[in-house]
Short mmCIF file of C-alpha atoms and ligand atoms in Angstrom, two decimals:
data_model
loop_
_atom_site.label_atom_id
_atom_site.label_comp_id
_atom_site.label_asym_id
_atom_site.label_seq_id
_atom_site.Cartn_x
_atom_site.Cartn_y
_atom_site.Cartn_z
CA MET S 168 -78.97 -12.17 50.12
CA LEU S 169 -82.60 -12.82 49.24
CA ALA S 170 -85.77 -11.19 50.53
CA PHE S 171 -89.42 -12.17 50.60
CA SER S 172 -92.52 -11.05 52.47
CA ASP S 173 -96.25 -11.53 52.82
CA LEU S 174 -96.04 -15.29 52.48
CA HIS S 175 -99.51 -15.62 54.07
CA VAL S 176 -99.06 -19.34 54.51
CA ALA S 177 -102.68 -19.92 55.58
CA PHE S 178 -103.34 -20.25 51.83
CA PRO S 179 -102.42 -23.80 50.71
CA GLU S 180 -101.06 -22.42 47.40
CA ASN S 181 -98.72 -20.10 49.32
CA ARG S 182 -97.70 -22.92 51.64
CA GLU S 183 -96.68 -24.89 48.57
CA ILE S 184 -94.46 -22.00 47.42
CA VAL S 185 -92.75 -21.96 50.83
CA GLU S 186 -92.29 -25.75 50.70
CA ASN S 187 -90.48 -25.29 47.39
CA LEU S 188 -88.35 -22.36 48.54
CA TRP S 189 -84.67 -23.34 48.61
CA PRO S 190 -81.51 -21.26 48.74
CA GLU S 191 -79.35 -21.06 45.64
CA SER S 192 -76.23 -21.62 47.71
CA ALA S 193 -75.53 -22.85 51.23
CA ALA S 194 -74.41 -19.32 52.23
CA ASP S 195 -77.70 -17.59 51.26
CA TRP S 196 -79.52 -15.39 53.75
CA LEU S 197 -83.28 -14.88 53.64
CA LEU S 198 -84.80 -11.63 54.86
CA LEU S 199 -88.50 -11.98 55.72
CA ALA S 200 -90.36 -8.66 55.88
CA GLY S 201 -93.46 -9.80 57.74
CA ASP S 202 -96.90 -11.30 57.17
CA VAL S 203 -95.61 -14.88 57.20
CA GLY S 204 -99.06 -15.78 58.53
CA GLU S 205 -101.61 -15.12 61.23
CA LEU S 206 -101.83 -18.26 63.38
CA PHE S 207 -98.88 -19.04 65.65
CA GLU S 208 -98.63 -22.62 64.38
CA ASP S 209 -98.50 -21.40 60.75
CA ILE S 210 -95.76 -18.88 61.55
CA GLU S 211 -93.85 -21.57 63.44
CA TRP S 212 -94.18 -24.01 60.53
CA ALA S 213 -92.78 -21.57 57.98
CA LEU S 214 -89.95 -20.18 60.13
CA GLU S 215 -88.88 -23.64 61.21
CA LEU S 216 -88.75 -24.90 57.63
CA LEU S 217 -86.88 -21.87 56.26
CA SER S 218 -84.44 -21.68 59.17
CA ARG S 219 -83.32 -25.23 58.35
CA ARG S 220 -82.63 -24.33 54.72
CA PHE S 221 -81.01 -20.88 54.77
CA ALA S 222 -77.70 -19.98 56.40
CA THR S 223 -79.41 -17.07 58.19
CA VAL S 224 -83.06 -16.04 58.37
CA VAL S 225 -83.93 -12.50 59.48
CA TRP S 226 -87.55 -11.68 60.37
CA ALA S 227 -89.39 -8.44 60.95
CA PRO S 228 -93.01 -8.72 62.12
CA GLY S 229 -95.93 -7.82 59.88
CA ASN S 230 -99.31 -6.69 61.09
CA HIS S 231 -100.75 -10.17 60.46
CA GLU S 232 -98.35 -11.91 62.84
CA LEU S 233 -99.47 -9.45 65.51
CA TRP S 234 -103.16 -10.28 65.14
CA THR S 235 -104.85 -12.19 67.93
CA HIS S 236 -107.02 -14.24 65.61
CA PRO S 237 -110.05 -15.95 67.20
CA ALA S 238 -108.91 -19.26 65.65
CA ASP S 239 -105.41 -19.02 67.17
CA GLN S 240 -104.52 -21.29 70.11
CA LEU S 241 -102.17 -18.53 71.26
CA LYS S 242 -104.35 -15.94 72.98
CA LEU S 243 -101.64 -13.41 73.83
CA ARG S 244 -102.15 -9.82 72.69
CA GLY S 245 -99.94 -6.94 71.68
CA GLU S 246 -96.46 -6.73 73.15
CA GLN S 247 -96.81 -10.13 74.84
CA ARG S 248 -97.65 -11.76 71.54
CA TYR S 249 -94.68 -10.06 69.88
CA ALA S 250 -92.39 -11.24 72.70
CA HIS S 251 -93.68 -14.78 72.22
CA LEU S 252 -92.89 -14.62 68.49
CA VAL S 253 -89.39 -13.38 69.31
CA GLN S 254 -88.98 -16.37 71.65
CA LEU S 255 -90.03 -18.68 68.83
CA CYS S 256 -87.44 -17.07 66.53
CA ARG S 257 -84.71 -17.43 69.16
CA SER S 258 -85.50 -21.14 69.53
CA LEU S 259 -85.00 -21.49 65.75
CA GLY S 260 -81.97 -19.21 65.40
CA VAL S 261 -84.03 -16.68 63.38
CA LEU S 262 -82.87 -13.08 63.94
CA THR S 263 -85.41 -10.42 64.94
CA PRO S 264 -85.45 -6.67 65.70
CA GLU S 265 -84.59 -7.66 69.30
CA ASP S 266 -81.17 -9.10 68.38
CA PRO S 267 -77.88 -7.31 67.71
CA TYR S 268 -77.90 -6.33 64.03
CA PRO S 269 -76.00 -8.95 62.01
CA VAL S 270 -73.39 -8.07 59.39
CA TRP S 271 -73.58 -9.56 55.90
CA ASP S 272 -70.04 -10.26 54.70
CA GLY S 273 -71.04 -11.91 51.43
CA ALA S 274 -71.08 -10.39 47.96
CA GLY S 275 -72.08 -6.73 48.06
CA GLY S 276 -71.08 -6.50 51.75
CA PRO S 277 -70.12 -5.76 54.35
CA VAL S 278 -73.46 -4.25 55.39
CA THR S 279 -75.43 -4.17 58.60
CA VAL S 280 -78.82 -5.85 58.31
CA ALA S 281 -81.40 -4.13 60.49
CA PRO S 282 -84.80 -5.78 60.90
CA LEU S 283 -87.22 -3.18 62.23
CA PHE S 284 -90.46 -3.23 64.12
CA VAL S 285 -91.88 0.30 64.02
CA LEU S 286 -95.54 -0.32 63.02
CA TYR S 287 -97.64 2.68 61.87
CA ASP S 288 -99.25 5.68 63.47
CA TYR S 289 -101.90 7.03 61.06
CA THR S 290 -99.62 9.87 59.92
CA PHE S 291 -99.93 8.80 56.26
CA GLN S 292 -103.09 10.89 56.09
CA PRO S 293 -105.56 10.47 53.25
CA PRO S 294 -105.95 13.59 51.09
CA GLY S 295 -108.29 16.18 52.58
CA THR S 296 -107.81 15.06 56.20
CA SER S 297 -105.54 16.59 58.82
CA ASP S 298 -105.45 14.21 61.77
CA LYS S 299 -106.00 10.61 62.85
CA ALA S 300 -109.68 11.09 63.76
CA GLU S 301 -110.50 12.66 60.41
CA GLY S 302 -108.52 10.04 58.51
CA LEU S 303 -110.25 7.17 60.30
CA ALA S 304 -113.66 8.79 59.83
CA MET S 305 -113.02 9.02 56.08
CA ALA S 306 -111.91 5.37 55.99
CA ARG S 307 -115.04 4.26 57.84
CA ALA S 308 -117.27 6.28 55.54
CA SER S 309 -115.72 4.66 52.47
CA GLY S 310 -115.68 1.16 53.99
CA VAL S 311 -111.88 0.83 53.69
CA VAL S 312 -110.87 -0.09 57.24
CA CYS S 313 -107.88 -2.35 57.96
CA SER S 314 -108.73 -5.48 59.98
CA ASP S 315 -105.94 -4.46 62.38
CA GLU S 316 -108.51 -2.17 64.01
CA TRP S 317 -110.11 -5.20 65.68
CA MET S 318 -107.36 -7.84 65.42
CA LEU S 319 -104.07 -6.10 66.23
CA HIS S 320 -104.26 -5.20 69.90
CA PRO S 321 -101.64 -2.71 71.10
CA ASP S 322 -101.60 -3.84 74.78
CA PRO S 323 -100.24 -2.45 77.05
CA TYR S 324 -100.21 0.72 74.92
CA PRO S 325 -103.49 2.63 74.56
CA GLY S 326 -103.25 2.68 70.75
CA ARG S 327 -101.29 1.23 67.86
CA ASP S 328 -99.89 4.74 67.28
CA ASP S 329 -98.59 4.85 70.89
CA TRP S 330 -96.92 1.49 70.34
CA CYS S 331 -95.44 2.84 67.11
CA ARG S 332 -94.00 5.93 68.83
CA ALA S 333 -92.38 3.76 71.52
CA ARG S 334 -90.87 1.50 68.86
CA VAL S 335 -89.60 4.43 66.78
CA GLY S 336 -87.80 5.89 69.82
CA LEU S 337 -86.24 2.59 70.83
CA THR S 338 -85.23 1.69 67.26
CA LYS S 339 -83.62 5.08 66.65
CA ARG S 340 -81.44 4.58 69.72
CA LEU S 341 -80.35 1.14 68.49
CA LEU S 342 -79.54 2.48 65.02
CA GLU S 343 -77.47 5.29 66.47
CA GLN S 344 -75.30 2.66 68.21
CA ARG S 345 -74.58 0.69 65.02
CA ASP S 346 -71.18 0.76 63.27
CA PRO S 347 -71.45 4.00 61.25
CA ALA S 348 -68.81 2.77 58.78
CA LEU S 349 -71.21 0.19 57.32
CA PRO S 350 -74.24 0.84 55.13
CA VAL S 351 -77.54 -0.62 56.36
CA VAL S 352 -80.04 -2.92 54.68
CA PHE S 353 -83.35 -2.24 56.40
CA VAL S 354 -86.03 -4.92 56.68
CA ASN S 355 -89.38 -3.48 57.69
CA HIS S 356 -92.91 -4.63 56.97
CA PHE S 357 -93.99 -1.12 56.02
CA PRO S 358 -92.28 1.26 53.60
CA LEU S 359 -90.10 3.75 55.49
CA VAL S 360 -91.28 6.55 53.21
CA ARG S 361 -94.77 7.42 52.11
CA GLU S 362 -94.25 7.56 48.32
CA PRO S 363 -94.83 3.85 47.61
CA THR S 364 -98.35 4.13 49.08
CA ARG S 365 -99.35 6.71 46.45
CA VAL S 366 -100.30 3.91 44.08
CA LEU S 367 -102.72 2.21 46.48
CA ARG S 368 -106.13 1.62 44.95
CA TYR S 369 -107.71 2.97 48.14
CA PRO S 370 -105.72 5.98 49.42
CA GLU S 371 -107.45 5.69 52.83
CA TYR S 372 -105.50 2.48 53.41
CA ALA S 373 -102.16 4.36 53.61
CA GLN S 374 -102.93 5.15 57.27
CA TRP S 375 -102.09 1.53 58.12
CA CYS S 376 -98.91 1.53 56.02
CA GLY S 377 -96.21 3.35 57.97
CA THR S 378 -95.18 6.47 59.81
CA GLU S 379 -93.76 9.86 58.84
CA HIS S 380 -91.24 9.40 61.66
CA THR S 381 -89.09 7.13 59.49
CA ALA S 382 -89.15 9.40 56.42
CA ASP S 383 -85.41 10.21 56.51
CA TRP S 384 -84.02 6.98 57.96
CA HIS S 385 -82.77 5.67 54.59
CA ILE S 386 -80.56 8.79 54.32
CA ARG S 387 -79.74 9.37 57.97
CA PHE S 388 -78.55 5.80 58.50
CA ASN S 389 -76.77 5.38 55.16
CA SER S 390 -79.02 2.71 53.70
CA ALA S 391 -77.82 0.38 50.94
CA ALA S 392 -81.38 -0.88 50.38
CA VAL S 393 -84.77 -0.89 52.10
CA VAL S 394 -86.74 -4.14 51.99
CA TYR S 395 -90.46 -3.96 52.76
CA GLY S 396 -93.80 -5.58 51.95
CA HIS S 397 -97.37 -5.09 53.20
CA LEU S 398 -98.61 -3.30 50.08
CA HIS S 399 -98.67 -6.50 48.02
CA ILE S 400 -97.32 -4.43 45.13
CA PRO S 401 -93.91 -5.99 44.39
CA ARG S 402 -91.59 -3.58 42.61
CA THR S 403 -88.35 -1.60 42.89
CA THR S 404 -88.43 2.16 43.44
CA TRP S 405 -85.73 4.72 44.20
CA HIS S 406 -86.00 7.42 46.84
CA ASP S 407 -83.13 9.91 47.30
CA GLY S 408 -80.91 7.46 45.41
CA VAL S 409 -81.74 4.53 47.75
CA ARG S 410 -83.20 1.32 46.37
CA PHE S 411 -86.52 0.29 47.93
CA GLU S 412 -87.63 -3.29 47.28
CA GLU S 413 -91.26 -4.30 47.84
CA VAL S 414 -90.87 -8.08 47.98
CA SER S 415 -94.40 -9.36 48.66
CA LEU S 416 -95.69 -12.71 47.54
CA GLY S 417 -99.25 -11.71 48.49
CA TYR S 418 -102.50 -13.61 48.13
CA PRO S 419 -102.88 -16.34 45.46
CA ARG S 420 -105.24 -14.21 43.36
CA GLU S 421 -102.61 -11.46 43.37
CA TRP S 422 -99.50 -13.47 42.48
CA ARG S 423 -101.33 -15.60 39.91
CA ALA S 424 -102.19 -12.43 37.99
CA ARG S 425 -98.52 -11.41 37.95
CA GLY S 426 -97.23 -14.40 36.06
CA ARG S 427 -93.51 -14.81 35.52
CA GLY S 428 -91.24 -14.20 38.49
CA ALA S 429 -94.07 -14.34 41.03
CA GLY S 430 -93.48 -16.76 43.85
CA ARG S 431 -89.73 -16.13 44.02
CA PRO S 432 -87.76 -14.13 46.56
CA ARG S 433 -85.88 -11.02 45.34
CA GLN S 434 -82.09 -10.76 45.32
CA ILE S 435 -80.97 -7.81 47.41
CA LEU S 436 -77.18 -8.27 47.44
CA PRO S 437 -75.18 -8.26 45.40
CA ASP S 438 -77.33 -5.56 43.80
CA PRO S 439 -78.69 -7.29 40.69
CA GLY S 440 -78.77 -3.89 38.96
CA SER S 441 -75.07 -3.18 39.41
CA ALA S 442 -72.60 -4.37 36.78
CA LEU S 443 -70.54 -6.92 38.70
FE1 FE2 Y 75 -99.66 -8.95 53.66
FE1 FE2 Y 76 -99.26 -6.46 56.10
#
């Protein structure tokens, strides 16, 4: 079971990495934790290619897929755009947060794989602020404002935080119906806990990186691992004994600086850290 995120295939160098991405065995699954691209045709290109190569592809949306970019032929916004992306995935056999959670029976299994779409709600407050308005005011004053503010439309919800709250409620209900005997591998674009955002260069940016409402999900739902991206800071961290894997490729200037190992998906199961 491999995982990758933030492929950002609008960059030709990143597209080349995706073109050269092959499974190690015919049974390999690929978990994609969002930010495949921005334009519908780019997302379609990457998902179509990868769905032909991997036994199973699981996708969770990133903020970039949810943008309504002026250059995109697809003009849909918000929930309608998300629904259209889910339709695309269904036509390719790619699993999404709208499908029954699949079970991985391969090495390290059985585990339930749960792709999530829970977005963010500005509760990862920057230091010295106490609510969304103050946090956003601080971000504006420092010039660190996520492009989602004008590209990711929450329609029909009034705000991205309202959309997030709806998704959190719905997702919690789905998780409560899962088989409680199996551990869960979560796939979410954003980290489920706040700690990984503490290393952001601009702390104001954390507001667009998750929600406090998922802070205990890795414990409550017996998580074997949490796969996420968005931060473009690939690494492994441990929270309450649960392995969190940030699996971003990121922008060419970012992965070039990383050198060895960049441009490859991460193995999630079997746990490469366990002595098998
Ligand atoms: Fe990204
Ligand atoms: Fe992102």
